[in-house]
CSV table of C-alpha atoms in Angstrom, one decimal:
chain,number,residue,atom,x,y,z
A,266,MET,CA,21.0,-21.0,12.4
A,267,GLN,CA,18.8,-22.5,9.2
A,268,VAL,CA,17.3,-20.5,7.0
A,269,ASN,CA,14.3,-22.0,4.9
A,270,ARG,CA,15.1,-21.2,1.3
A,271,ARG,CA,11.3,-21.3,0.3
A,272,SER,CA,10.3,-19.0,3.0
A,273,PHE,CA,13.7,-16.8,2.2
A,274,LEU,CA,12.8,-16.4,-1.5
A,275,MET,CA,9.1,-15.6,-0.7
A,276,GLY,CA,10.0,-13.2,1.8
A,277,SER,CA,12.7,-11.3,-0.5
A,278,ALA,CA,10.3,-11.7,-3.6
A,279,GLY,CA,7.0,-9.5,-1.7
A,280,ALA,CA,5.3,-11.9,0.0
A,281,ALA,CA,4.8,-11.1,4.0
A,282,ALA,CA,7.0,-14.2,5.1
A,283,GLY,CA,8.6,-13.7,8.4
A,284,LEU,CA,11.9,-15.1,8.8
A,285,ALA,CA,13.1,-16.4,12.1
A,286,PHE,CA,16.3,-17.2,13.4
A,287,GLY,CA,16.0,-18.5,17.0
A,288,ALA,CA,14.9,-22.2,15.8
A,289,GLY,CA,17.3,-24.6,14.8
A,290,SER,CA,20.3,-22.1,16.1
A,291,ALA,CA,23.2,-23.2,18.6
A,292,ILE,CA,21.3,-20.3,20.9
A,293,PRO,CA,19.6,-22.2,24.0
A,294,ALA,CA,15.8,-21.7,24.1
A,295,PHE,CA,15.6,-20.1,27.2
A,296,ALA,CA,18.0,-17.5,26.3
A,297,ALA,CA,16.1,-15.9,23.6
A,298,ASP,CA,14.0,-13.6,25.9
A,299,THR,CA,14.1,-10.7,23.6
A,300,SER,CA,12.7,-11.0,19.8
A,301,LEU,CA,13.0,-7.9,17.5
A,302,ARG,CA,10.8,-7.7,14.5
A,303,ALA,CA,13.1,-6.4,11.6
A,304,MET,CA,11.3,-4.9,7.8
A,305,TRP,CA,12.6,-3.7,5.0
A,306,TRP,CA,12.0,-3.6,0.9
A,307,GLY,CA,14.5,-4.6,-1.2
A,308,SER,CA,16.4,-7.0,-3.9
A,309,ASN,CA,17.1,-11.0,-3.3
A,310,ASP,CA,20.4,-10.1,-2.7
A,311,ARG,CA,19.6,-7.0,0.2
A,312,ALA,CA,17.2,-9.8,1.6
A,313,LYS,CA,20.1,-12.4,2.0
A,314,ARG,CA,22.7,-9.8,2.9
A,315,THR,CA,20.8,-8.3,6.1
A,316,LEU,CA,19.7,-12.3,7.3
A,317,ASP,CA,23.4,-12.7,6.9
A,318,VAL,CA,24.0,-9.9,9.6
A,319,ALA,CA,21.0,-10.9,11.5
A,320,LYS,CA,22.4,-14.6,12.2
A,321,LEU,CA,25.9,-12.9,13.0
A,322,TYR,CA,24.3,-10.6,15.6
A,323,GLN,CA,22.4,-13.7,17.2
A,324,SER,CA,25.7,-15.6,17.2
A,325,LYS,CA,27.4,-12.9,19.1
A,326,THR,CA,24.1,-11.4,21.3
A,327,SER,CA,23.0,-14.1,23.6
A,328,GLY,CA,19.4,-13.6,24.3
A,329,VAL,CA,18.2,-12.2,21.3
A,330,THR,CA,16.0,-13.2,18.3
A,331,ILE,CA,15.6,-11.1,15.0
A,332,VAL,CA,12.9,-11.5,13.2
A,333,GLY,CA,13.2,-10.9,9.7
A,334,GLU,CA,11.1,-9.5,7.1
A,335,SER,CA,11.3,-8.4,3.2
A,336,LEU,CA,8.6,-7.3,1.3
A,337,SER,CA,8.1,-5.3,-2.6
A,338,GLY,CA,8.1,-1.7,-2.7
A,339,ASP,CA,4.2,-1.1,-2.9
A,340,GLY,CA,3.7,-3.8,-0.3
A,341,TYR,CA,6.2,-2.6,2.3
A,342,TRP,CA,4.2,0.7,2.7
A,343,THR,CA,0.6,-1.2,2.9
A,344,LYS,CA,2.2,-3.5,5.6
A,345,LEU,CA,3.8,-0.1,7.6
A,346,ALA,CA,0.6,1.7,6.9
A,347,THR,CA,-1.3,-1.3,8.8
A,348,GLN,CA,1.3,-1.8,11.5
A,349,MET,CA,0.6,2.0,12.0
A,350,ALA,CA,-2.9,1.9,12.7
A,351,GLY,CA,-2.3,-1.6,15.0
A,352,ARG,CA,0.0,0.4,16.5
A,353,SER,CA,2.4,-2.9,16.3
A,354,ILE,CA,5.2,-1.1,14.4
A,355,ALA,CA,8.2,-3.4,13.5
A,356,ASP,CA,11.2,-2.8,16.1
A,357,VAL,CA,13.6,-2.1,13.4
A,358,PHE,CA,12.0,-0.7,10.0
A,359,GLN,CA,13.7,0.4,7.0
A,360,LEU,CA,13.1,4.6,5.7
A,361,GLU,CA,15.0,6.8,3.2
A,362,PRO,CA,15.3,10.2,2.7
A,363,GLY,CA,11.7,10.9,0.8
A,364,THR,CA,10.0,9.4,4.0
A,365,ILE,CA,12.0,9.9,7.6
A,366,SER,CA,10.6,13.3,7.9
A,367,ASP,CA,7.0,12.2,7.0
A,368,TYR,CA,6.6,8.9,8.9
A,369,SER,CA,8.8,10.7,12.1
A,370,LYS,CA,5.9,13.6,11.9
A,371,ARG,CA,3.2,11.0,11.9
A,372,GLY,CA,4.6,9.3,15.1
A,373,ALA,CA,6.2,5.8,13.4
A,374,CYS,CA,10.1,6.6,14.5
A,375,MET,CA,11.2,6.4,18.4
A,376,PRO,CA,13.7,9.4,19.0
A,377,LEU,CA,16.8,8.1,19.2
A,378,ASP,CA,18.9,10.6,21.1
A,379,GLU,CA,18.5,8.5,24.7
A,380,PHE,CA,20.2,6.1,23.2
A,381,VAL,CA,23.6,8.0,21.8
A,382,PRO,CA,26.5,7.2,22.9
A,383,SER,CA,25.7,4.4,25.3
A,384,ALA,CA,24.0,1.8,22.6
A,385,LEU,CA,24.7,3.9,19.3
A,386,LYS,CA,28.1,4.9,18.6
A,387,VAL,CA,27.4,6.6,15.7
A,388,GLN,CA,29.7,9.8,16.5
A,389,SER,CA,32.4,9.2,14.3
A,390,PHE,CA,29.9,9.6,11.4
A,391,GLY,CA,30.5,13.4,11.8
A,392,ALA,CA,28.0,16.0,12.9
A,393,ASP,CA,26.4,16.2,9.3
A,394,MET,CA,25.9,13.1,8.6
A,395,LEU,CA,23.5,12.7,11.8
A,396,LYS,CA,21.7,15.6,10.2
A,397,LEU,CA,20.8,13.7,7.3
A,398,THR,CA,18.3,11.5,9.8
A,399,THR,CA,17.7,14.5,12.3
A,400,ILE,CA,14.1,15.8,12.1
A,401,ASP,CA,12.8,19.0,14.1
A,402,GLY,CA,16.2,18.6,16.5
A,403,LYS,CA,15.7,14.6,17.1
A,404,LEU,CA,17.5,11.5,15.7
A,405,TYR,CA,15.0,9.6,14.2
A,406,GLY,CA,16.8,7.3,12.6
A,407,VAL,CA,20.7,6.1,11.3
A,408,GLY,CA,21.9,6.3,8.0
A,409,LEU,CA,23.3,3.1,6.6
A,410,GLY,CA,25.3,4.6,3.7
A,411,LEU,CA,26.2,7.4,1.4
A,412,ASN,CA,24.8,7.6,-2.2
A,413,SER,CA,23.2,10.0,-4.3
A,414,PHE,CA,21.0,9.8,-7.6
A,415,ALA,CA,22.2,8.0,-10.5
A,416,MET,CA,22.2,7.1,-14.3
A,417,PHE,CA,23.2,3.3,-15.0
A,418,PHE,CA,23.7,2.0,-18.6
A,419,ASP,CA,24.1,-0.9,-20.7
A,420,THR,CA,27.9,-0.7,-22.1
A,421,VAL,CA,27.5,-3.2,-24.7
A,422,GLU,CA,24.5,-1.6,-26.1
A,423,PHE,CA,26.7,1.6,-26.3
A,424,GLU,CA,29.2,-0.2,-28.0
A,425,LYS,CA,27.0,-2.1,-30.2
A,426,ALA,CA,25.3,1.5,-31.4
A,427,GLY,CA,28.7,3.2,-31.6
A,428,ILE,CA,27.6,5.7,-28.9
A,429,PRO,CA,30.5,7.2,-26.4
A,430,LEU,CA,29.8,6.2,-23.1
A,431,PRO,CA,28.1,8.9,-21.2
A,432,THR,CA,29.9,11.4,-19.0
A,433,PRO,CA,28.9,13.3,-16.1
A,434,ASP,CA,28.8,16.6,-18.3
A,435,LEU,CA,25.6,15.0,-20.4
A,436,THR,CA,23.2,17.6,-21.0
A,437,TRP,CA,18.9,16.8,-21.1
A,438,ASP,CA,19.5,17.4,-24.8
A,439,GLU,CA,22.0,15.4,-25.2
A,440,TYR,CA,20.2,12.6,-23.6
A,441,ALA,CA,17.4,13.1,-25.4
A,442,LYS,CA,19.6,12.1,-28.8
A,443,LEU,CA,21.0,9.2,-27.2
A,444,ALA,CA,18.3,7.6,-26.2
A,445,VAL,CA,16.3,7.9,-29.7
A,446,GLU,CA,19.6,6.2,-31.0
A,447,LEU,CA,20.0,3.5,-28.6
A,448,ALA,CA,16.3,2.6,-29.3
A,449,LYS,CA,17.1,2.3,-32.5
A,450,SER,CA,20.0,0.0,-32.5
A,451,SER,CA,19.3,-1.8,-29.5
A,452,GLY,CA,15.6,-3.2,-30.1
A,453,LYS,CA,15.3,-1.9,-26.5
A,454,SER,CA,13.7,1.9,-25.4
A,455,GLY,CA,16.6,4.1,-24.5
A,456,GLY,CA,15.7,4.6,-21.2
A,457,PRO,CA,12.7,5.3,-18.7
A,458,TYR,CA,10.0,7.7,-18.6
A,459,ALA,CA,11.4,9.3,-15.5
A,460,ALA,CA,8.7,11.8,-15.4
A,461,ARG,CA,7.4,9.8,-12.7
A,462,TYR,CA,10.2,9.9,-10.7
A,463,ALA,CA,10.5,12.4,-8.0
A,464,TYR,CA,13.9,12.3,-7.5
A,465,VAL,CA,14.5,13.1,-10.4
A,466,PHE,CA,12.0,16.0,-11.3
A,467,ASP,CA,13.6,17.4,-8.1
A,468,ALA,CA,17.4,17.2,-9.7
A,469,TRP,CA,15.9,18.8,-12.7
A,470,LEU,CA,14.6,21.5,-10.8
A,471,ARG,CA,18.0,22.2,-8.8
A,472,GLN,CA,19.6,22.5,-11.8
A,473,ARG,CA,17.7,25.5,-12.2
A,474,GLY,CA,17.4,26.8,-8.7
A,475,LYS,CA,14.1,25.5,-7.5
A,476,SER,CA,13.2,22.7,-5.6
A,477,LEU,CA,10.3,19.7,-5.2
A,478,PHE,CA,9.1,21.2,-1.8
A,479,ALA,CA,9.3,24.7,-0.8
A,480,LYS,CA,12.8,25.5,1.0
A,481,GLU,CA,11.0,27.8,3.7
A,482,GLY,CA,7.3,27.2,4.7
A,483,VAL,CA,5.0,24.5,3.8
A,484,GLY,CA,4.5,23.6,-0.2
A,485,LEU,CA,5.9,23.3,-3.6
A,486,GLY,CA,9.1,24.9,-4.8
A,487,PHE,CA,7.6,24.7,-8.4
A,488,THR,CA,5.4,26.0,-10.7
A,489,ALA,CA,3.0,24.8,-13.3
A,490,ASP,CA,5.0,26.6,-16.0
A,491,ASP,CA,7.9,24.2,-14.7
A,492,ALA,CA,6.4,20.8,-14.5
A,493,THR,CA,4.7,21.6,-18.0
A,494,GLU,CA,8.6,22.1,-19.3
A,495,TRP,CA,9.0,19.0,-17.3
A,496,PHE,CA,6.3,16.8,-18.8
A,497,ASP,CA,6.6,17.8,-22.0
A,498,TYR,CA,10.6,16.8,-22.2
A,499,TRP,CA,9.3,13.7,-21.3
A,500,GLU,CA,6.0,13.1,-23.6
A,501,ARG,CA,8.6,14.4,-26.9
A,502,LEU,CA,11.3,12.0,-25.8
A,503,ARG,CA,8.2,9.0,-25.6
A,504,LYS,CA,6.6,9.7,-29.0
A,505,ALA,CA,10.3,10.1,-30.5
A,506,GLY,CA,10.9,6.6,-29.4
A,507,GLY,CA,12.9,7.3,-26.5
A,508,THR,CA,11.5,5.7,-23.5
A,509,VAL,CA,10.0,2.7,-22.7
A,510,ALA,CA,5.9,2.6,-23.2
A,511,ALA,CA,3.6,3.4,-20.9
A,512,ASP,CA,2.3,0.4,-20.0
A,513,VAL,CA,5.7,-0.7,-18.9
A,514,GLN,CA,6.6,2.1,-16.7
A,515,THR,CA,3.4,2.3,-14.8
A,516,LEU,CA,4.9,-1.3,-13.1
A,517,ASP,CA,7.7,0.8,-12.1
A,518,GLN,CA,7.6,0.7,-8.2
A,519,ASN,CA,11.1,2.1,-7.9
A,520,THR,CA,12.9,-1.3,-7.4
A,521,ILE,CA,15.3,-2.9,-9.0
A,522,ASP,CA,13.2,-5.7,-10.6
A,523,THR,CA,10.4,-3.4,-11.6
A,524,ASN,CA,12.6,-0.7,-13.2
A,525,SER,CA,12.8,-0.9,-16.8
A,526,LEU,CA,16.6,-1.4,-17.0
A,527,GLY,CA,16.2,-4.1,-14.5
A,528,VAL,CA,12.9,-5.8,-16.8
A,529,GLY,CA,15.2,-5.7,-19.9
A,530,LYS,CA,12.7,-3.3,-21.3
A,531,SER,CA,15.7,-0.1,-21.5
A,532,VAL,CA,19.5,0.4,-22.3
A,533,ILE,CA,19.7,3.1,-19.2
A,534,GLY,CA,18.1,3.1,-15.8
A,535,MET,CA,17.8,5.9,-13.3
A,536,ALA,CA,17.8,5.0,-10.1
A,537,TYR,CA,20.5,5.5,-6.7
A,538,SER,CA,24.1,4.9,-6.9
A,539,ASN,CA,24.3,1.7,-4.2
A,540,GLN,CA,21.4,-0.1,-6.3
A,541,MET,CA,24.1,-0.6,-9.3
A,542,ILE,CA,25.3,-3.8,-7.5
A,543,GLY,CA,21.4,-5.5,-7.6
A,544,TYR,CA,20.9,-4.2,-10.7
A,545,GLN,CA,24.3,-5.5,-12.1
A,546,LEU,CA,23.6,-9.2,-10.4
A,547,ILE,CA,20.4,-9.9,-12.6
A,548,ILE,CA,21.7,-8.1,-15.8
A,549,LYS,CA,24.3,-9.9,-17.6
A,550,ASN,CA,26.2,-7.4,-19.5
A,551,LYS,CA,28.5,-5.0,-18.0
A,552,LEU,CA,27.0,-1.7,-16.3
A,553,GLY,CA,28.4,2.1,-16.2
A,554,ILE,CA,27.4,4.6,-14.0
A,555,THR,CA,27.1,8.6,-14.0
A,556,MET,CA,26.0,11.2,-12.8
A,557,LEU,CA,22.1,12.4,-14.4
A,558,PRO,CA,22.1,15.0,-17.1
A,559,ARG,CA,22.1,18.6,-16.4
A,560,GLU,CA,20.5,21.4,-18.1
A,561,LYS,CA,24.0,22.9,-19.3
A,562,LYS,CA,27.6,21.9,-19.6
A,563,GLY,CA,29.2,23.4,-16.5
A,564,GLY,CA,26.1,24.2,-14.6
A,565,PRO,CA,24.7,22.7,-11.4
A,566,SER,CA,24.2,19.1,-10.9
A,567,GLY,CA,21.0,19.0,-8.9
A,568,HIS,CA,23.1,16.0,-6.8
A,569,TYR,CA,23.2,15.7,-3.2
A,570,TYR,CA,24.9,13.2,-0.8
A,571,ARG,CA,21.9,11.2,1.1
A,572,PRO,CA,21.7,8.9,3.2
A,573,ALA,CA,20.8,5.6,0.9
A,574,LEU,CA,18.8,3.9,3.4
A,575,ILE,CA,18.0,4.2,7.0
A,576,TRP,CA,17.1,1.8,9.6
A,577,SER,CA,14.3,3.6,12.2
A,578,VAL,CA,13.2,2.3,15.4
A,579,GLY,CA,9.2,1.6,15.7
A,580,ALA,CA,7.3,3.8,17.9
A,581,THR,CA,5.7,1.3,19.5
A,582,THR,CA,8.4,-1.1,20.5
A,583,LYS,CA,9.1,-2.4,24.0
A,584,ASN,CA,13.0,-2.9,23.2
A,585,GLY,CA,14.0,0.4,22.1
A,586,GLU,CA,17.7,-0.3,23.1
A,587,ALA,CA,17.8,-3.3,22.2
A,588,ALA,CA,16.7,-2.3,18.9
A,589,ALA,CA,19.3,0.5,18.8
A,590,LYS,CA,22.4,-2.2,19.5
A,591,PHE,CA,21.1,-4.0,17.2
A,592,ILE,CA,21.4,-1.1,14.6
A,593,ASP,CA,25.2,-0.2,15.9
A,594,PHE,CA,25.5,-3.5,15.1
A,595,PHE,CA,24.8,-3.3,11.5
A,596,VAL,CA,26.5,-0.1,11.1
A,597,ASN,CA,29.8,-0.5,12.9
A,598,ASP,CA,30.5,-3.9,13.1
A,599,ILE,CA,33.5,-4.8,10.9
A,600,GLU,CA,32.6,-8.4,10.1
A,601,ALA,CA,28.7,-7.1,9.3
A,602,GLY,CA,30.2,-4.3,6.8
A,603,LYS,CA,31.7,-6.9,5.2
A,604,ILE,CA,28.6,-8.7,4.6
A,605,LEU,CA,27.0,-5.6,3.5
A,606,GLY,CA,28.8,-4.1,1.4
A,607,VAL,CA,28.1,-1.2,-0.3
A,608,GLU,CA,24.6,-2.8,-1.5
A,609,ARG,CA,22.8,-0.3,1.1
A,610,GLY,CA,25.3,2.6,0.1
A,611,VAL,CA,29.3,3.4,1.2
A,612,PRO,CA,29.1,3.2,4.7
A,613,MET,CA,28.9,6.1,7.1
A,614,SER,CA,31.4,4.5,9.6
A,615,PRO,CA,35.1,5.6,8.3
A,616,THR,CA,36.6,2.2,9.9
A,617,VAL,CA,33.9,0.0,8.5
A,618,ARG,CA,34.3,1.6,4.9
A,619,GLU,CA,38.5,1.3,5.3
A,620,ALA,CA,38.2,-2.1,6.3
A,621,ILE,CA,35.9,-3.3,3.4
A,622,LEU,CA,37.4,-1.8,0.3
A,623,PRO,CA,39.9,-4.1,-0.3
A,624,GLN,CA,37.5,-7.1,-0.5
A,625,LEU,CA,35.0,-4.8,-3.2
A,626,ASN,CA,34.2,-6.5,-6.5
A,627,PRO,CA,34.3,-4.2,-9.3
A,628,THR,CA,31.1,-2.8,-9.4
A,629,GLU,CA,31.0,-2.1,-5.6
A,630,GLN,CA,34.3,-0.1,-6.1
A,631,GLU,CA,32.5,1.5,-9.1
A,632,THR,CA,29.8,2.8,-6.6
A,633,VAL,CA,32.3,4.2,-4.2
A,634,LYS,CA,34.5,5.9,-7.1
A,635,TYR,CA,30.9,7.4,-8.1
A,636,VAL,CA,30.5,8.7,-4.6
A,637,ASN,CA,34.1,10.0,-4.4
A,638,MET,CA,33.3,11.7,-7.6
A,639,LEU,CA,30.7,13.8,-6.5
A,640,LYS,CA,32.5,15.3,-4.0
A,641,ASP,CA,33.2,18.7,-5.8
A,642,GLN,CA,29.6,18.4,-7.6
A,643,VAL,CA,26.6,17.8,-4.9
A,644,GLY,CA,25.0,20.8,-3.8
A,645,GLU,CA,23.8,21.5,-0.1
A,646,TYR,CA,21.4,18.5,1.6
A,647,PRO,CA,17.9,20.1,1.2
A,648,PRO,CA,15.2,20.4,4.2
A,649,PRO,CA,13.6,17.3,5.5
A,650,VAL,CA,11.0,16.8,3.1
A,651,PRO,CA,7.0,17.6,4.5
A,652,MET,CA,4.6,15.4,5.9
A,653,GLY,CA,2.9,13.9,2.6
A,654,ALA,CA,5.8,13.7,0.4
A,655,THR,CA,5.4,9.9,0.1
A,656,GLN,CA,1.7,10.5,-0.9
A,657,PHE,CA,3.0,13.4,-3.4
A,658,ASP,CA,4.9,10.8,-4.7
A,659,GLN,CA,2.8,7.4,-5.2
A,660,ARG,CA,-0.6,9.0,-5.3
A,661,VAL,CA,-0.2,12.7,-7.5
A,662,LEU,CA,3.2,12.6,-9.1
A,663,ARG,CA,2.9,9.1,-10.8
A,664,PRO,CA,-0.7,8.6,-11.1
A,665,ILE,CA,-0.6,11.9,-13.4
A,666,CYS,CA,2.3,11.1,-15.2
A,667,ASP,CA,0.9,7.6,-16.2
A,668,GLU,CA,-2.1,9.2,-17.6
A,669,LEU,CA,-0.1,11.4,-19.6
A,670,ALA,CA,2.1,8.6,-20.8
A,671,PHE,CA,-1.1,7.3,-21.9
A,672,GLU,CA,-2.1,10.3,-23.7
A,673,ARG,CA,-5.0,11.0,-21.4
A,674,THR,CA,-4.1,14.6,-20.4
A,675,SER,CA,-1.8,17.3,-21.8
A,676,PRO,CA,1.4,18.2,-20.3
A,677,ALA,CA,-0.2,21.4,-19.3
A,678,ASP,CA,-3.4,20.3,-17.8
A,679,ALA,CA,-1.0,17.5,-16.1
A,680,ALA,CA,1.4,20.3,-14.9
A,681,THR,CA,-2.1,21.8,-13.2
A,682,ARG,CA,-3.5,19.0,-11.6
A,683,LEU,CA,0.1,18.5,-10.0
A,684,ILE,CA,0.1,21.8,-8.3
A,685,GLU,CA,-3.6,21.7,-7.1
A,686,GLU,CA,-3.1,18.3,-5.9
A,687,GLY,CA,0.0,18.8,-4.7
A,688,LYS,CA,-1.0,21.7,-2.6
A,689,ALA,CA,-3.7,19.6,-0.9
A,690,THR,CA,-1.2,17.1,-0.3
A,691,ILE,CA,1.6,18.6,1.3
A,692,LYS,CA,1.2,19.1,5.1
A,693,GLY,CA,4.2,20.4,6.5
């Protein structure tokens, strides 16, 4: 099977370039009677791993062609919206914990229960792991790995500054001080303007007994006073020089190649633990990983285990069982697991996890150690996010934070708007 390098690079960089593996393969043309479209977002590394697994699957499965498409973060959701409107959703498409509830309730996902365990052999994951992708009693996706929030940092810049590497008990007050010190010593910004990261805000709230969305009923799980305190923290830190400038942060689309750490503008980044692999591929200096800062030493971390990413099956597919079998291969085949490593998180399958551990490079091993370290630090997994959660993140929180960082509004006014627009966006 052949991959056109130019098409591959275009696709993984965000252009809508389809990557089919039927042409040029050893599989006879007459055997290709089922074609599956798979769509995801992510780095070049993720695209290559995914496409290699697709090629492996085709080599083992007569009669199936996989057409893969990798897009940028923002382009992905636009493309998915277009597919939903045209009732032509990809057979297999990628979601994550913050979007699976929203999109399943909007009719984008096919329930997978009928394929368990005939096509999807996911019982070994454990009931708790399946709950992570179960919405209103139905299984709407399969988690591709475990992860949690994390803080990445350039160890070389810390050493040059003479600052001890951050530890899991770092507080937000301590973080602010070291971010300013790092900015002075490195010539970069200390860290991101993380006011606009919904998952970091959620962890911050959980440390205080609150949550981003209401735990019961419909709505938000925080008040305007909470949001004011959150915004005020980041504004004070920005003005002290501890965060990247507004024009840098507004370009961040929650992807590796747009994150301030990934583009070389900051010493610290906040993302998901599985993404450390992608970051290390584009950053020369050795990265470290630890937990997000917390309110006080010994206090709740705000962390919880989550499926790093999810494969769902498009509700409009005519090949539901074939799509389920491809997902099953993706999560249970040992050869596939060795190709994927832990780039999408620590494998859910105990068998695959055990098989790949010896081959992991130091960075990959660090992500596994991190997930294991969280065992006694994580709290209860929150309820599925409500409909409108994606819009709340992308069209409410981020734009308001951008206005705040450009000093077009105040923390108090931004908080009032966040509550008002948030309530209007969350549908339940």
